[in-house]
Every structure is written in structure tokens, then in C-alpha cells.
XYZ file of C-alpha atoms in Angstrom:
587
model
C 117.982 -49.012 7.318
C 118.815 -45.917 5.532
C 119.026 -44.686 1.921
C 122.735 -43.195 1.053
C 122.634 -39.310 0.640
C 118.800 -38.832 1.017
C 119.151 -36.792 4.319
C 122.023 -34.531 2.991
C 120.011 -33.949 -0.305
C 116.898 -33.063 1.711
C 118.469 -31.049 4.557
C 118.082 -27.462 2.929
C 113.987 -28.326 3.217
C 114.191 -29.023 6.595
C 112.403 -26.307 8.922
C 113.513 -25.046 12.605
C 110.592 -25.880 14.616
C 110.581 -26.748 18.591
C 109.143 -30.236 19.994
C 106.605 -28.140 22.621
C 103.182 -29.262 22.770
C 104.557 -31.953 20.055
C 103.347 -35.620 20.516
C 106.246 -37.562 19.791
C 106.647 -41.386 18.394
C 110.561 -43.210 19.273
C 112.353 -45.187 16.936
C 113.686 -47.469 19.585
C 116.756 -48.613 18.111
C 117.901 -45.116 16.867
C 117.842 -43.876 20.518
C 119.765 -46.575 21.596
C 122.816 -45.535 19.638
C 121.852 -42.227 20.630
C 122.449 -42.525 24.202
C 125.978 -44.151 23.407
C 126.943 -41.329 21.167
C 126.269 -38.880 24.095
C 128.276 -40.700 26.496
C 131.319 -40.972 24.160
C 130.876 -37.339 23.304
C 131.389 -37.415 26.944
C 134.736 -39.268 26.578
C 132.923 -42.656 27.406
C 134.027 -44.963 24.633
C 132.147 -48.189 26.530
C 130.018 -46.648 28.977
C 128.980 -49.411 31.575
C 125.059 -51.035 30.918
C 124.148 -49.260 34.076
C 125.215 -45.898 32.558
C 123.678 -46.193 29.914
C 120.384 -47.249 31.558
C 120.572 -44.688 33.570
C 121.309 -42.118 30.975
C 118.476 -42.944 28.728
C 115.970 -42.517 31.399
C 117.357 -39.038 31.874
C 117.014 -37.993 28.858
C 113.567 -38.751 28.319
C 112.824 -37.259 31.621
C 113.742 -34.036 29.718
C 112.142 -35.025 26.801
C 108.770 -35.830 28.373
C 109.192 -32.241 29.865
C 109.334 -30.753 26.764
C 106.540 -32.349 24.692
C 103.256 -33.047 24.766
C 103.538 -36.665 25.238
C 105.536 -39.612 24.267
C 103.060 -42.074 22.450
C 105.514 -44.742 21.850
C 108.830 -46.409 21.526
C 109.565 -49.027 19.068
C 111.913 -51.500 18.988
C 112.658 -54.337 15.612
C 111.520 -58.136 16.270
C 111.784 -59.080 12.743
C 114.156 -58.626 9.876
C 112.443 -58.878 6.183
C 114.246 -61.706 4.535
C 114.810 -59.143 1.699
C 117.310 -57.089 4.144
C 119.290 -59.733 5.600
C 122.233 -58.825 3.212
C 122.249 -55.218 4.465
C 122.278 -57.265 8.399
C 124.874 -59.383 6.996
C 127.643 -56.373 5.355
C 126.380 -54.173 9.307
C 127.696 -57.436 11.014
C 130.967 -57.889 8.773
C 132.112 -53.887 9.271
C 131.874 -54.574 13.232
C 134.066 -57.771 13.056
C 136.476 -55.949 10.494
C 136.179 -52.717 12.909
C 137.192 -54.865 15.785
C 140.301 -56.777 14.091
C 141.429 -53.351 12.958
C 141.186 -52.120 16.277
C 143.289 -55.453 17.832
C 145.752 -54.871 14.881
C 146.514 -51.059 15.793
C 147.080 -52.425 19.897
C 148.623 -55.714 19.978
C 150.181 -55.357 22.977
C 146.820 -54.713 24.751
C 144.001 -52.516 24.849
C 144.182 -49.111 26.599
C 142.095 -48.567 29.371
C 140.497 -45.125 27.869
C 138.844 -47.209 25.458
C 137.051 -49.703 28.179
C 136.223 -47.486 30.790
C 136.267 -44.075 30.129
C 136.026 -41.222 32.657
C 134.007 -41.134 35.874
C 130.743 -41.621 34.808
C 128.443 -39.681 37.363
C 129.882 -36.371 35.268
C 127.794 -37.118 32.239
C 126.333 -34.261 30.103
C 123.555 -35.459 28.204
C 123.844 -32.287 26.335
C 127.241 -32.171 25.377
C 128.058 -30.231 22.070
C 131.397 -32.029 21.935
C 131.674 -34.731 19.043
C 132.741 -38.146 19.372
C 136.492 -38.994 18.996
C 136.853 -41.597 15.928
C 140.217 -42.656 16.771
C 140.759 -45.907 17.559
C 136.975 -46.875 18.343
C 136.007 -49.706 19.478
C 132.863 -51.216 18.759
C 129.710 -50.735 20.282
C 128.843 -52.180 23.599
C 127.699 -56.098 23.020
C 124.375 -55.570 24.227
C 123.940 -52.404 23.531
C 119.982 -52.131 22.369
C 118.786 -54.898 24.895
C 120.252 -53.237 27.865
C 118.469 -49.872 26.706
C 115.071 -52.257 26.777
C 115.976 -53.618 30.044
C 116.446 -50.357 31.744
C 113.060 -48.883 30.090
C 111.320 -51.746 30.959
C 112.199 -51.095 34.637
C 111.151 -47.842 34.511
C 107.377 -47.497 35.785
C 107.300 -44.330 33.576
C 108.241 -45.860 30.365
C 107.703 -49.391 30.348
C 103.953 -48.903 29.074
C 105.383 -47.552 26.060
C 108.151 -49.853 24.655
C 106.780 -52.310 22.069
C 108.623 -55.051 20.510
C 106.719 -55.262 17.403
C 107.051 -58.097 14.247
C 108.319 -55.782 12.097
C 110.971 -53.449 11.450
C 110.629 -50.197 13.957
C 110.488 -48.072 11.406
C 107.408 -49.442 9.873
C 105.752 -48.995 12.599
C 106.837 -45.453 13.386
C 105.300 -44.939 10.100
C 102.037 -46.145 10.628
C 101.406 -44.934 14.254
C 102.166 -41.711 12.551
C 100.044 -42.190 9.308
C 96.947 -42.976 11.818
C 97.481 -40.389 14.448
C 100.272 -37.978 13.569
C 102.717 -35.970 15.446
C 106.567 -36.527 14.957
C 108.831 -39.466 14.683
C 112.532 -39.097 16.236
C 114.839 -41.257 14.769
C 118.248 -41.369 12.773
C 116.795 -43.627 9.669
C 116.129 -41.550 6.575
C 113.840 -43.999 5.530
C 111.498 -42.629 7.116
C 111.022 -39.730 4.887
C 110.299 -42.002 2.073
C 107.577 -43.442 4.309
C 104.154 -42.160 4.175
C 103.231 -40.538 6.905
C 100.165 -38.999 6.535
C 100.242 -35.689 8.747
C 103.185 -36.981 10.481
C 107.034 -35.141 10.887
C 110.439 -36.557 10.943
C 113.183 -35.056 13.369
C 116.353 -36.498 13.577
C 118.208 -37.151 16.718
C 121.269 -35.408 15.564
C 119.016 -31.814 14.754
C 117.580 -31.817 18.266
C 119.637 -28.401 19.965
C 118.727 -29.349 23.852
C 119.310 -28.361 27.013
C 117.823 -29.423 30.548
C 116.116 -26.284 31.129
C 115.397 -24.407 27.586
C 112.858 -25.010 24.867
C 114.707 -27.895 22.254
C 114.758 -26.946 19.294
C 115.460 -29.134 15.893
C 114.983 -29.626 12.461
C 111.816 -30.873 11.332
C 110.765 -32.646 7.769
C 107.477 -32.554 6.338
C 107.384 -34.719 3.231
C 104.109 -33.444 1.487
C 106.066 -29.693 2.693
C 109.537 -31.391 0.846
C 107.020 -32.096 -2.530
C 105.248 -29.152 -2.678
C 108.626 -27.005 -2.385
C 110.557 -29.233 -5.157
C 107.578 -29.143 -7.134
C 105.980 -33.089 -6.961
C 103.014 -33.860 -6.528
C 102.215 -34.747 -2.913
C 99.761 -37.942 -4.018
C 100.747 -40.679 -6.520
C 104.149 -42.288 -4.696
C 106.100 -39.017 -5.755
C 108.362 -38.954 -1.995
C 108.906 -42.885 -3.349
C 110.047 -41.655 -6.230
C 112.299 -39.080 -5.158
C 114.197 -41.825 -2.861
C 114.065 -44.078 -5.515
C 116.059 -41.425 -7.397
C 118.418 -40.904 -4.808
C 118.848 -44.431 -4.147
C 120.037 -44.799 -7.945
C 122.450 -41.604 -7.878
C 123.334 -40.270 -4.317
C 125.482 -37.924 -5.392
C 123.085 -36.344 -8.262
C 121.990 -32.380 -7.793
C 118.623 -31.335 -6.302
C 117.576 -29.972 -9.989
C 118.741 -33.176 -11.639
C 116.733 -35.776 -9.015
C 113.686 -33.674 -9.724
C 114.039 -34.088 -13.661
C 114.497 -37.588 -12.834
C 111.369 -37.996 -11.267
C 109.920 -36.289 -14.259
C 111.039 -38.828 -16.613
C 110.022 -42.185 -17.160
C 111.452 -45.122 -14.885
C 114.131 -46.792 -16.440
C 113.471 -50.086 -14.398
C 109.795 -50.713 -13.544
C 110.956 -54.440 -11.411
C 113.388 -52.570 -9.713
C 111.394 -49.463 -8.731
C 108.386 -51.856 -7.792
C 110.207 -53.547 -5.280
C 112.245 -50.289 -3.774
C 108.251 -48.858 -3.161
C 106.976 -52.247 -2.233
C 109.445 -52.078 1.510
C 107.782 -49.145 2.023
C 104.339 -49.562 0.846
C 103.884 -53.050 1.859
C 105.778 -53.756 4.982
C 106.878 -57.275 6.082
C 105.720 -58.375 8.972
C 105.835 -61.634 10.838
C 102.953 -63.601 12.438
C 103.587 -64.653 16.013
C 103.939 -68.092 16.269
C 101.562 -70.626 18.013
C 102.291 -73.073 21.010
C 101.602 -76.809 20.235
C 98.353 -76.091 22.619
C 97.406 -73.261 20.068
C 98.139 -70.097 22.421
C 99.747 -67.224 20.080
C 103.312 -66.633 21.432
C 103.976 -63.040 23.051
C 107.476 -61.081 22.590
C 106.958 -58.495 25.228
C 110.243 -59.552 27.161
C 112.444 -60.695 24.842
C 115.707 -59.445 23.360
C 115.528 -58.425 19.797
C 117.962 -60.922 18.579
C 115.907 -64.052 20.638
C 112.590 -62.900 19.326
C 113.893 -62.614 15.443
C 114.853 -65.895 15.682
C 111.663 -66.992 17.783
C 109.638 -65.587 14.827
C 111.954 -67.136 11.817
C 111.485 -70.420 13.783
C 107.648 -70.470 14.483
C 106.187 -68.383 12.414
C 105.341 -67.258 8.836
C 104.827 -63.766 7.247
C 102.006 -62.657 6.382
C 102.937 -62.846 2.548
C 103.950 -66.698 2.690
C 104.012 -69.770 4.835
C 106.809 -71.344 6.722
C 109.673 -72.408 4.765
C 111.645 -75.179 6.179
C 114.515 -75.057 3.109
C 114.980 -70.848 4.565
C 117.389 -71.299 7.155
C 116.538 -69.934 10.762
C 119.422 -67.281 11.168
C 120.436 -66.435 14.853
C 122.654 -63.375 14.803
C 124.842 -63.277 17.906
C 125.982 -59.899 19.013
C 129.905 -59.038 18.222
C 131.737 -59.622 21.172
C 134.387 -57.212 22.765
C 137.121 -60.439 22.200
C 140.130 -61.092 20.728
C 139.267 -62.129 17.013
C 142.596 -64.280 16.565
C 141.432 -66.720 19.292
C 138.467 -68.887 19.442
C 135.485 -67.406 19.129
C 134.161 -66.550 22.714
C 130.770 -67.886 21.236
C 131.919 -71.906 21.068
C 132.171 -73.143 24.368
C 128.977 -72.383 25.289
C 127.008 -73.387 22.458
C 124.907 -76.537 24.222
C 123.692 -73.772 26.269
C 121.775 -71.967 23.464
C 121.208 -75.690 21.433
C 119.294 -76.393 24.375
C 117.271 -73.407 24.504
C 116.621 -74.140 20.725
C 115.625 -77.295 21.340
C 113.408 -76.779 24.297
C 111.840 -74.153 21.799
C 111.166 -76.517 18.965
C 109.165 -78.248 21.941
C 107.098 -75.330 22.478
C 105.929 -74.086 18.974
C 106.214 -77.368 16.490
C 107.480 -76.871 13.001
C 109.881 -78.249 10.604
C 113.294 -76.665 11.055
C 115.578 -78.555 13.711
C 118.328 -76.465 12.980
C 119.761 -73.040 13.568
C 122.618 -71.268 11.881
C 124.555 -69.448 14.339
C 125.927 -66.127 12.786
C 129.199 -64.981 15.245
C 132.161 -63.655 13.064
C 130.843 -62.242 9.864
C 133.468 -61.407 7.260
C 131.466 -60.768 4.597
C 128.044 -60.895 2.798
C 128.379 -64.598 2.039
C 128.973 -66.043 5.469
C 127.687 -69.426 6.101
C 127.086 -69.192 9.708
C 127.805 -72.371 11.779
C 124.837 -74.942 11.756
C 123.506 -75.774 15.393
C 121.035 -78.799 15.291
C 118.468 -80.085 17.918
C 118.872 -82.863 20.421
C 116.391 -85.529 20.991
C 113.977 -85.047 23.582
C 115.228 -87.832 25.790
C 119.204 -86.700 25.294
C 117.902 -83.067 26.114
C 116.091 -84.338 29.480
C 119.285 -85.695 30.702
C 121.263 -82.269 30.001
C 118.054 -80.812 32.267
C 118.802 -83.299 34.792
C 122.225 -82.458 35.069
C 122.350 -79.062 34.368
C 119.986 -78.638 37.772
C 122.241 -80.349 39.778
C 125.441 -78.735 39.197
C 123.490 -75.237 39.060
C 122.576 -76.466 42.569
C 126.055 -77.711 43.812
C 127.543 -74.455 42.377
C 125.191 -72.309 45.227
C 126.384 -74.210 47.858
C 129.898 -74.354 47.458
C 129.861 -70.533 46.394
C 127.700 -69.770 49.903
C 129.697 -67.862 52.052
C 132.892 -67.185 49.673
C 133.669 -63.591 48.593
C 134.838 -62.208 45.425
C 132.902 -64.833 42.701
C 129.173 -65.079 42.353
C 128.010 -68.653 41.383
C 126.558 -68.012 37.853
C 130.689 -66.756 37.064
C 131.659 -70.034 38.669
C 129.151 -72.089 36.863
C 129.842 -70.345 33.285
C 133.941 -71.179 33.900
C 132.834 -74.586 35.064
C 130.711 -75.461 31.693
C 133.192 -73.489 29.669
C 136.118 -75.567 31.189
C 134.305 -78.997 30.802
C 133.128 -78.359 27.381
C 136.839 -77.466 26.119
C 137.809 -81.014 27.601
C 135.123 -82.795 25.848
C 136.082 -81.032 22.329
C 139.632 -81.999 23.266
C 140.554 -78.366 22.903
C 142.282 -75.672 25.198
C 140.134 -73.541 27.743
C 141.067 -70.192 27.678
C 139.578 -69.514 30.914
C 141.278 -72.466 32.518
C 144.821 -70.815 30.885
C 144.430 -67.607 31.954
C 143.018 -68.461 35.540
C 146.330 -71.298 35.869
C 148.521 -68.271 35.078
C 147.593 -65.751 37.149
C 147.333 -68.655 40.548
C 151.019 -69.228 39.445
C 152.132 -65.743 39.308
C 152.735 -62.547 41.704
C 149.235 -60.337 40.583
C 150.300 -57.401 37.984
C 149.387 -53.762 39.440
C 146.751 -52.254 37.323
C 147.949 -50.652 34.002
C 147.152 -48.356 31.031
C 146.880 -51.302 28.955
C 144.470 -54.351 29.385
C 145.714 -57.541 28.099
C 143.654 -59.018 25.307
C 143.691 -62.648 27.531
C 141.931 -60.193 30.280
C 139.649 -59.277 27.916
C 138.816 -62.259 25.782
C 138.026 -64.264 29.020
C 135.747 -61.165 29.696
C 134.109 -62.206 26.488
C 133.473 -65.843 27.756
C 132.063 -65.046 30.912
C 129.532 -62.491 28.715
C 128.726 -65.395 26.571
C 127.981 -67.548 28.556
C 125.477 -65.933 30.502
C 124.277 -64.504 27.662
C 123.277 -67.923 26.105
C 121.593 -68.664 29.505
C 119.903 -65.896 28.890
C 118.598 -66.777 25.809
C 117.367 -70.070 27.572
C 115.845 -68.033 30.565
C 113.701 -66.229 27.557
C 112.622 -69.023 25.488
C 111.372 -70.891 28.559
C 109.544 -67.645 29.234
C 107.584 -67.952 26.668
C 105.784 -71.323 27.790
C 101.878 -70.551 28.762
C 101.562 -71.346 32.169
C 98.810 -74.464 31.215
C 101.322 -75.484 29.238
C 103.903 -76.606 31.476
C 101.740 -79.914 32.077
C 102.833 -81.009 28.353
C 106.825 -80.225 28.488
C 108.734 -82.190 30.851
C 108.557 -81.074 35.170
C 112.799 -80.246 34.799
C 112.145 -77.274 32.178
C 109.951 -75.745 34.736
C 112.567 -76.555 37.411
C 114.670 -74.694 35.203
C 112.058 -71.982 34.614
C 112.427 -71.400 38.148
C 116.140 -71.370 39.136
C 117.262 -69.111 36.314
C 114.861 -66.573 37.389
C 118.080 -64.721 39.226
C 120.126 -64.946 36.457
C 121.666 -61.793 36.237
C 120.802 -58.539 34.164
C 123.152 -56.588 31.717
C 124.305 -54.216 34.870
C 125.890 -57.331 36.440
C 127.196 -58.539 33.524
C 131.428 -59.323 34.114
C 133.378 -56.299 33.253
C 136.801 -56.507 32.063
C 137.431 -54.940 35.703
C 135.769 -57.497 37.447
C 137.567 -60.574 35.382
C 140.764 -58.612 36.599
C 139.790 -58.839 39.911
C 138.951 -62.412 39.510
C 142.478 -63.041 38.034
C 144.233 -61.524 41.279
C 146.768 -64.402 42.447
C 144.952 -65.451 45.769
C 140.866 -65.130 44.018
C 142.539 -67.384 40.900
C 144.167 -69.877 43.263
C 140.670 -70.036 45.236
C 138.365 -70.020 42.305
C 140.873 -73.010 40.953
C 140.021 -74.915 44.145
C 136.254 -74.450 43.383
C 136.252 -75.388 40.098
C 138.358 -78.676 40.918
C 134.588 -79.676 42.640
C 133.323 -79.968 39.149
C 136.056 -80.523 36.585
C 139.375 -82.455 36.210
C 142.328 -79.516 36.542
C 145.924 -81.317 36.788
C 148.137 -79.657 38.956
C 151.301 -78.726 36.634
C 154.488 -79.715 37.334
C 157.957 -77.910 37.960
C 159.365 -79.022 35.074
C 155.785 -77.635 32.991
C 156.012 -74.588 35.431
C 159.633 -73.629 34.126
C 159.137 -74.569 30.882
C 155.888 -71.948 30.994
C 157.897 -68.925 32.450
C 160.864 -69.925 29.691
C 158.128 -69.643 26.616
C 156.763 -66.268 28.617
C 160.102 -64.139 28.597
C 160.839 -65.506 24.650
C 157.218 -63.992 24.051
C 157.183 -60.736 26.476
C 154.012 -58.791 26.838
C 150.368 -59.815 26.523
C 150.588 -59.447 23.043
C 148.330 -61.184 20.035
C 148.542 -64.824 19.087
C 149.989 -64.917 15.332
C 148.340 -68.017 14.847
C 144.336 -68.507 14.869
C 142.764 -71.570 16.753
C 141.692 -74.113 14.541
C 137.798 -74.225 13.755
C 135.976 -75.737 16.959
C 133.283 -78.717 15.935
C 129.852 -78.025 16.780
C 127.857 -81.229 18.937
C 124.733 -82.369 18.267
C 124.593 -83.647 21.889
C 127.081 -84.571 24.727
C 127.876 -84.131 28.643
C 129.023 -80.694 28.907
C 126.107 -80.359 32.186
C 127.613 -83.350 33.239
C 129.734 -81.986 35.457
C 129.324 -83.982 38.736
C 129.393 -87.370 37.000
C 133.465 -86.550 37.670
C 133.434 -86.236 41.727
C 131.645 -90.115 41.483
């Protein structure tokens, strides 16, 4: 993940070089966050999934025109236990970068930082940096949107691996085998060995659509040979190691360094050993004794696929090493209820259904949603029983089937954004807590519709944030049922493959709700009628004058859209219940 000050120390040893006739390995993760740098040098702060798709394709149109050929594009299925505190700081600065960001607007968020410019102007080759004022964080699904739109590409799809391992790694060893260059943004990799193999960084690549691109390229046994170590022996290890230890220490007094002896053998030995030795993860085995593939998962589904059914290649399973699932950080307000809660017997039941798939001893999984710092607990999730988590098949079936038909034929909501404000409604009512998208949508029926503004409400955009979880945690359901063998459906129970079936259309990142979309949704008449829909599936009382006054009285003494000064209380996690159960009210 990076070692502090190792590419500034090395950067006078870099060489201008051009990527012609080059073959070329991708750090998959690195050229995610690539593309989205690009588009907000572009003045895109949260370019749309479908930009971004479409952008990354682009560029390694031009790319492919330039090199000899792209051998490969990595993406990370695996953490190493041994880095989970460096995953656990990444996730805290995103939560604290996202509070900081609700602190400087409480009165709402502008629309320059959700939407951007028009997007069909964007210039992948922009010199233009970034603005760092007021940034948001990174879209929510950033990296598996990136995978999505490669792995609908015909061109590309052939070359995206989701390996058991970190990317890196396994940049590094394509390279140590065949050669040719890595691209990527992780200095680690110059620590690596590579055997013949060159690292070019992302940021040194000078292109253009039509000329030669030019860049910056590091050689490692090049970097030795010109500081005067040895190119054999671990020396490039060393060197790291040394920079690791002091990242501000001079070129002349890292070398020296290196020359002396090392003043912590246990510590050296295990900064080498992440290099040398690189963790990987055996895929886990079905109950029928099929090895498990993670060709279309998400990143985030298939780490926790492996921590749950597999073991490394270094040690067995575990069961007292907690399972960690590390849900992305949502674009929500962070003094409300996490956006996460509501719909967590959507992803219990896709744990569940998984435990049923590859046997093994953990039955629970510790949900990671708001880090604030390195010693986070993470919220415990445990599995159902079998028979309990039949009946939430059963019933989850049906109402996905009564939502189509009473959706058929009306305009303006699909029936997965109906179904997802349905469960998220019903689930509130059975923690006995409020639903924020049962607020908002009561609000705007009972109110003339606001003309569009500068400045998006934070209740616009936190019910944004349930809709995105949501579908996101039937996503992660739609993935772990992908993962049964198709002779093994005979041995799980016939409503999983039901299931299998119906959340086939589920949709993709590009359909994802928008924060413009929710504010369609929460136009007067489209609340009113999406109200009337929901009142198929869940009990909505009709408010009163006397409530109705009493609302628009507590709205003028609070004016604006502003933040809550008060956080929600904690919301209990179930180990079970009737949130599916949604039609067991119309009997």
C-alpha cells in the first residue's frame, strides 16, 4: 500500500523512456483512482458510474494504441491479515474526510460537488490538477464499477483478474516471470523484485490521443547499480526498509544505512517477508468439494468470501479471527443513522446462504461501516437458522413479485427503488425506529416541490444513500448465490435458486439512484404516488392536521435543510425477524 517518501527519494533515478513496443502489466486498483483523478481534473468531483466506465475504456483504447500489448489487469481479492490496520486508518480518513466535509456545508451540499460539469466534454488528457477544496470522497463504488465496465468490454474482459492476493503481488510476479512494465501508483512496487521488469507510475505518463506517451520509468537493479548496492542479496529491500525507518533521511545517508548493520533483525525480517513471501488466500471449497471461483465478484464480497471459506496458504482457518466485511463509505449524512442499518437482513441473508455453500466454523460477520479509528469494533452480524432463513426466502419472493406488478405500467419509480423503500420502511417499524425514507418521502407529498437549487439538502442525499445500500446488499446476495455450482443447487433449498433467478436484473452501478433521481422521486405528485404504492406493503398512517401544523411550526423554528445536532441512537442488529414479511400486513 505504499512506503512514505520512497518515490520522492527515488525520483532523481527515474529515466524518460516511452511505453512503444512496451508490454505493459495494470495494477487494477491504481487505475481506478486514476480515471477519477482525470475526471475531477476535469472539474468532475463525482463523475457518474457510467462516466467513469466509459472513460476508462477510452483510455486504454489509447493505451493499447501505444504499446505493445496489455498482458494484464489486476485487481485485490484478499487483504493479508498483517495490513488490516493500514485498511482500518484508509477507512477512518474517508469517514473523518466526509464529516469534515458535512461540517464546512451544513446547510446542504453544493451541487458542483455531486455533479460536476457536462460530462461528454471530458479530456482524458487534461494537464489541469485536481481542486482540493472541499472534496468529497470518492465515489462509493468506485473500483467495482471500473470492473463492471471492463468486464463488459469484449476487448478487456479477458484480461481483468481478481486474484487471492494483493494486486500488487501479482504485478510483481507476472513481471518477475515475463517482464515488461507495471503501471501503477504503489511504490511498493519498487521494493518488489521484479526480475527484468519496470515500474511507471500513472502520474509520470505525459499523454496525448495522438502522440508517442512518454513517462518516467524505474529500473530497480538500474536504481542499485547507480546508488552503489548490490543488485542481488535483498539490497532494493533494504533500501525501503531504510526509508521506511526515516522518510525524510538524505540519499547519501539511506545508502550508509544500508551499509551498516540492521539495528532490528525481527523487524527487518518481517518488512522483507510482505514482499518476499506474499500472502495469499486459498479459494474456498463447496460442501460438494468444487473450489469456489471469484471471477465476478466485487472486491469487497470476495475478501470476505475468502476470510469466510478459506485459509492461507501459511495457516488453516481460524474460527477465533473474525471475518471482517468492509462496507464502502457512503456519500450520507454521518450525524444520522448509518445508511448501512436498515438493510442489514439483506446482507445476513446472503451470509447465511453462504455459510450453506462452503461449511466452516464462523457464523458471524463483523460489519465494518463508520470507521473512526484503528480500533473499531465493527458491528457483529450473526447467521440465521436454516429453517428461519427459508421463510425470509419465501417471503422475500413474494413481495419481490407483488412489487413488479403493482410497479407495471407506472412511470417515474422502477420496482427494485420501490422494493428497497418498502424493506427499508418495514425494517425501521420492526426496530421501533424512524425511517428516514418514509420522513423525507411524507414531507415532500405534503409540500409544494422546491425548484432545483445550488445546494442539495443532506435529507436528499442521505436517502440517496439508502436507496444505494440497499441494492447494494442485494447485490452482495445476487453474488454469493452466484457462486453455487450448478450440481449443486440439488443440495440448497429450490427458493435460493428461485432467488438465483429473479435477481438476475438487479441493476448495475450505471442505474444505481443518483441524488438527481431521489430528487425527482421526492417531487410532490411522484412522493404522493410512490406513498400510495408503498401503503400495498407497509402500514403508513395518514397524519393529521393537528400533526401537519405542528410539522410546518417545528420547520420555520428550524429553517433550511440544515444538519441534525443530535446523532440517532445506535440501531440493534437482529439475528432474525420479518423484515421480507411484507405482505403478511395486506392479510
Amino acid at each position: 500500500m505504499g512506503i512514505t517518501g520512497l518515490t520522492a527519494t527515488l525520483q532523481p533515478y527515474g529515466q524518460s523512456g516511452v511505453l512503444t513496443d512496451q508490454n505493459v502489466v495494470i495494477d487494477g486498483p491504481a487505475l481506478a483512482y486514476t480515471i477519477l483523478y482525470i475526471c475531477r481534473s476535469n472539474g468532475i468531483s463525482q463523475p457518474s458510474y457510467d462516466l467513469l466506465g466509459r472513460s476508462v475504456i477510452q483510455w486504454l483504447d489509447t493505451l493499447a494504441l501505444q504499446v505493445e500489448k496489455i498482458d494484464a489487469i489486476y485487481f485485490d481479492a484478499y487483504l493479508p491479515v498483517g495490513k488490516r490496520d493500514v485498511r482500518m486508518d484508509r477507512s477512518a480518513k474517508l469517514f473523518i474526510q466526509l464529516m469534515q466535509f458535512c461540517n464546512n456545508c451544513p446547510k446542504g451540499c453544493d451541487s458542483k460537488h455531486l455533479f460536476g460539469t457536462p460530462e461528454d466534454n471530458l479530456d482524458l488528457f487534461t494537464t489541469k490538477l485536481p481542486s482540493t477544496h472541499k472534496q468529497l470522497v470518492p465515489p462509493s463504488f468506485l473500483v467495482p464499477a471500473i470492473i463492471d465496465a471492463l468486464d463488459q468490454c469484449s476487448r478487456y474482459r479477458h484480461l481483468v483478474s481478481l486474484v487471492p492476493g494483493e494486486a500488487d503481488a501479482f504485478c510483481a510476479h507476472h513481471l518477475a516471470a515475463h517482464g515488461g512494465i507495471v503501471l501503477t501508483s504503489d511504490s511498493d512496487l519498487l521494493v518488489h523484485d521484479l526480475g527484468q521488469g519496470k515500474v511507471v507510475f500513472f502520474r509520470d505518463i505525459h499523454a496525448s490521443a495522438t502522440d508517442t506517451w512518454k513517462c518516467i520509468i524505474y529500473d530497480s537493479r538500474n536504481i542499485c547499480e547507480r546508488l552503489g548496492l548490490k543488485p542481488s542479496g535483498g539490497n532494493i529491500c533494504r533500501f525501503g526498509y531504510e526509508v521506511y525507518r526515516e522518510p525524510h533521511a538524505s540519499i547519501s545517508q539511506l545508502v550508509q544505512n544500508c551499509s551498516s548493520p540492521i539495528p532490528d533483525e525481527a523487524e527487518y525480517d518481517k518488512f522483507c517477508q510482505q514482499y518476499l513471501q506474499h500472502e495469499l488466500a486459498n479459494l474456498p471449497v463447496t460442501a460438494q468439494g468444487e473450489t469456489v471461483q471469484l471471477r465476478n465478484l466485487d472486491p469487497r464480497i470476495s475478501e470476505l468470501v475468502l476470510q469466510l471459506g478459506s485459509s492461507t496458504e501459511d495457516a488453516p482457518i481460524d474460527s477465533s479471527i473474525e471475518s471482517r466485511m468492509f462496507l464502502p463509505v457512503l456519500i450520507e449524512n454521518p450525524l444520522r443513522g448509518s445508511a448501512w442499518e436498515p438493510c442489514t437482513p439483506i446482507r445476513q441473508l446472503a451470509y447465511t446462504i453462504y455459510r450453506w455453500i462452503v461449511p466452516g466454523p464462523n457464523s458471524t460477520v463483523h460489519e465494518y461501516r463508520r470507521v473512526q479509528n484503528v480500533g473499531h469494533k465493527g458491528r457483529e452480524v450473526s447467521m440465521i437458522p436454516q429453517r428461519e432463513a427459508i421463510e425470509l426466502l419465501q417471503s422475500l419472493l413474494q413481495t419481490l413479485q407483488r412489487t413488479k406488478d403493482l410497479v407495471d405500467g407506472v412511470d417515474g419509480i422502477s420496482y427494485w427503488t420501490l422494493l428497497c423503500m418498502a424493506l427499508n420502511i418495514k425494517e425501521c417499524q420492526e426496530q421501533d425506529k424512524q425511517s428516514h425514507i418514509l420522513q423525507i418521502l411524507t414531507q415532500s407529498s405534503e409540500h409544494t416541490s422546491l425548484k432545483p437549487g445550488s445546494k442539495i439538502p443532506w435529507d436528499t442525499i442521505h436517502a440517496t444513500a439508502h436507496l444505494q445500500a440497499s441494492l447494494y446488499s442485494f447485490r452482495i446476495l445476487k453474488q454469493i448465490l452466484s457462486l453455487v455450482p450448478n450440481d449443486a443447487w440439488t443440495h440448497l433449498p429450490s427458493e435460493a435458486k428461485e432467488l438465483h433467478e429473479t435477481l438476475k436484473p438487479l441493476p448495475g452501478f450505471t442505474d444505481f439512484p443518483s441524488v438527481k433521481r431521489t430528487e425527482e422521486l421526492l417531487q410532490k405528485k411522484l412522493a404522493l404516488e410512490t406513498l400510495d404504492l408503498l401503503r400495498s406493503f407497509v402500514h403508513i398512517p395518514v397524519r393529521k392536521v393537528k400533526e401537519k401544523k405542528a410539522l410546518k411550526k417545528r420547520k420555520k423554528d428550524n429553517k433550511g435543510n440544515g444538519l441534525p445536532t443530535k446523532r440517532l441512537a445506535a440501531p440493534k442488529i437482529r439475528t432474525g425477524g420479518s423484515i421480507f414479511s411484507l405482505l403478511a400486513d395486506d392479510e
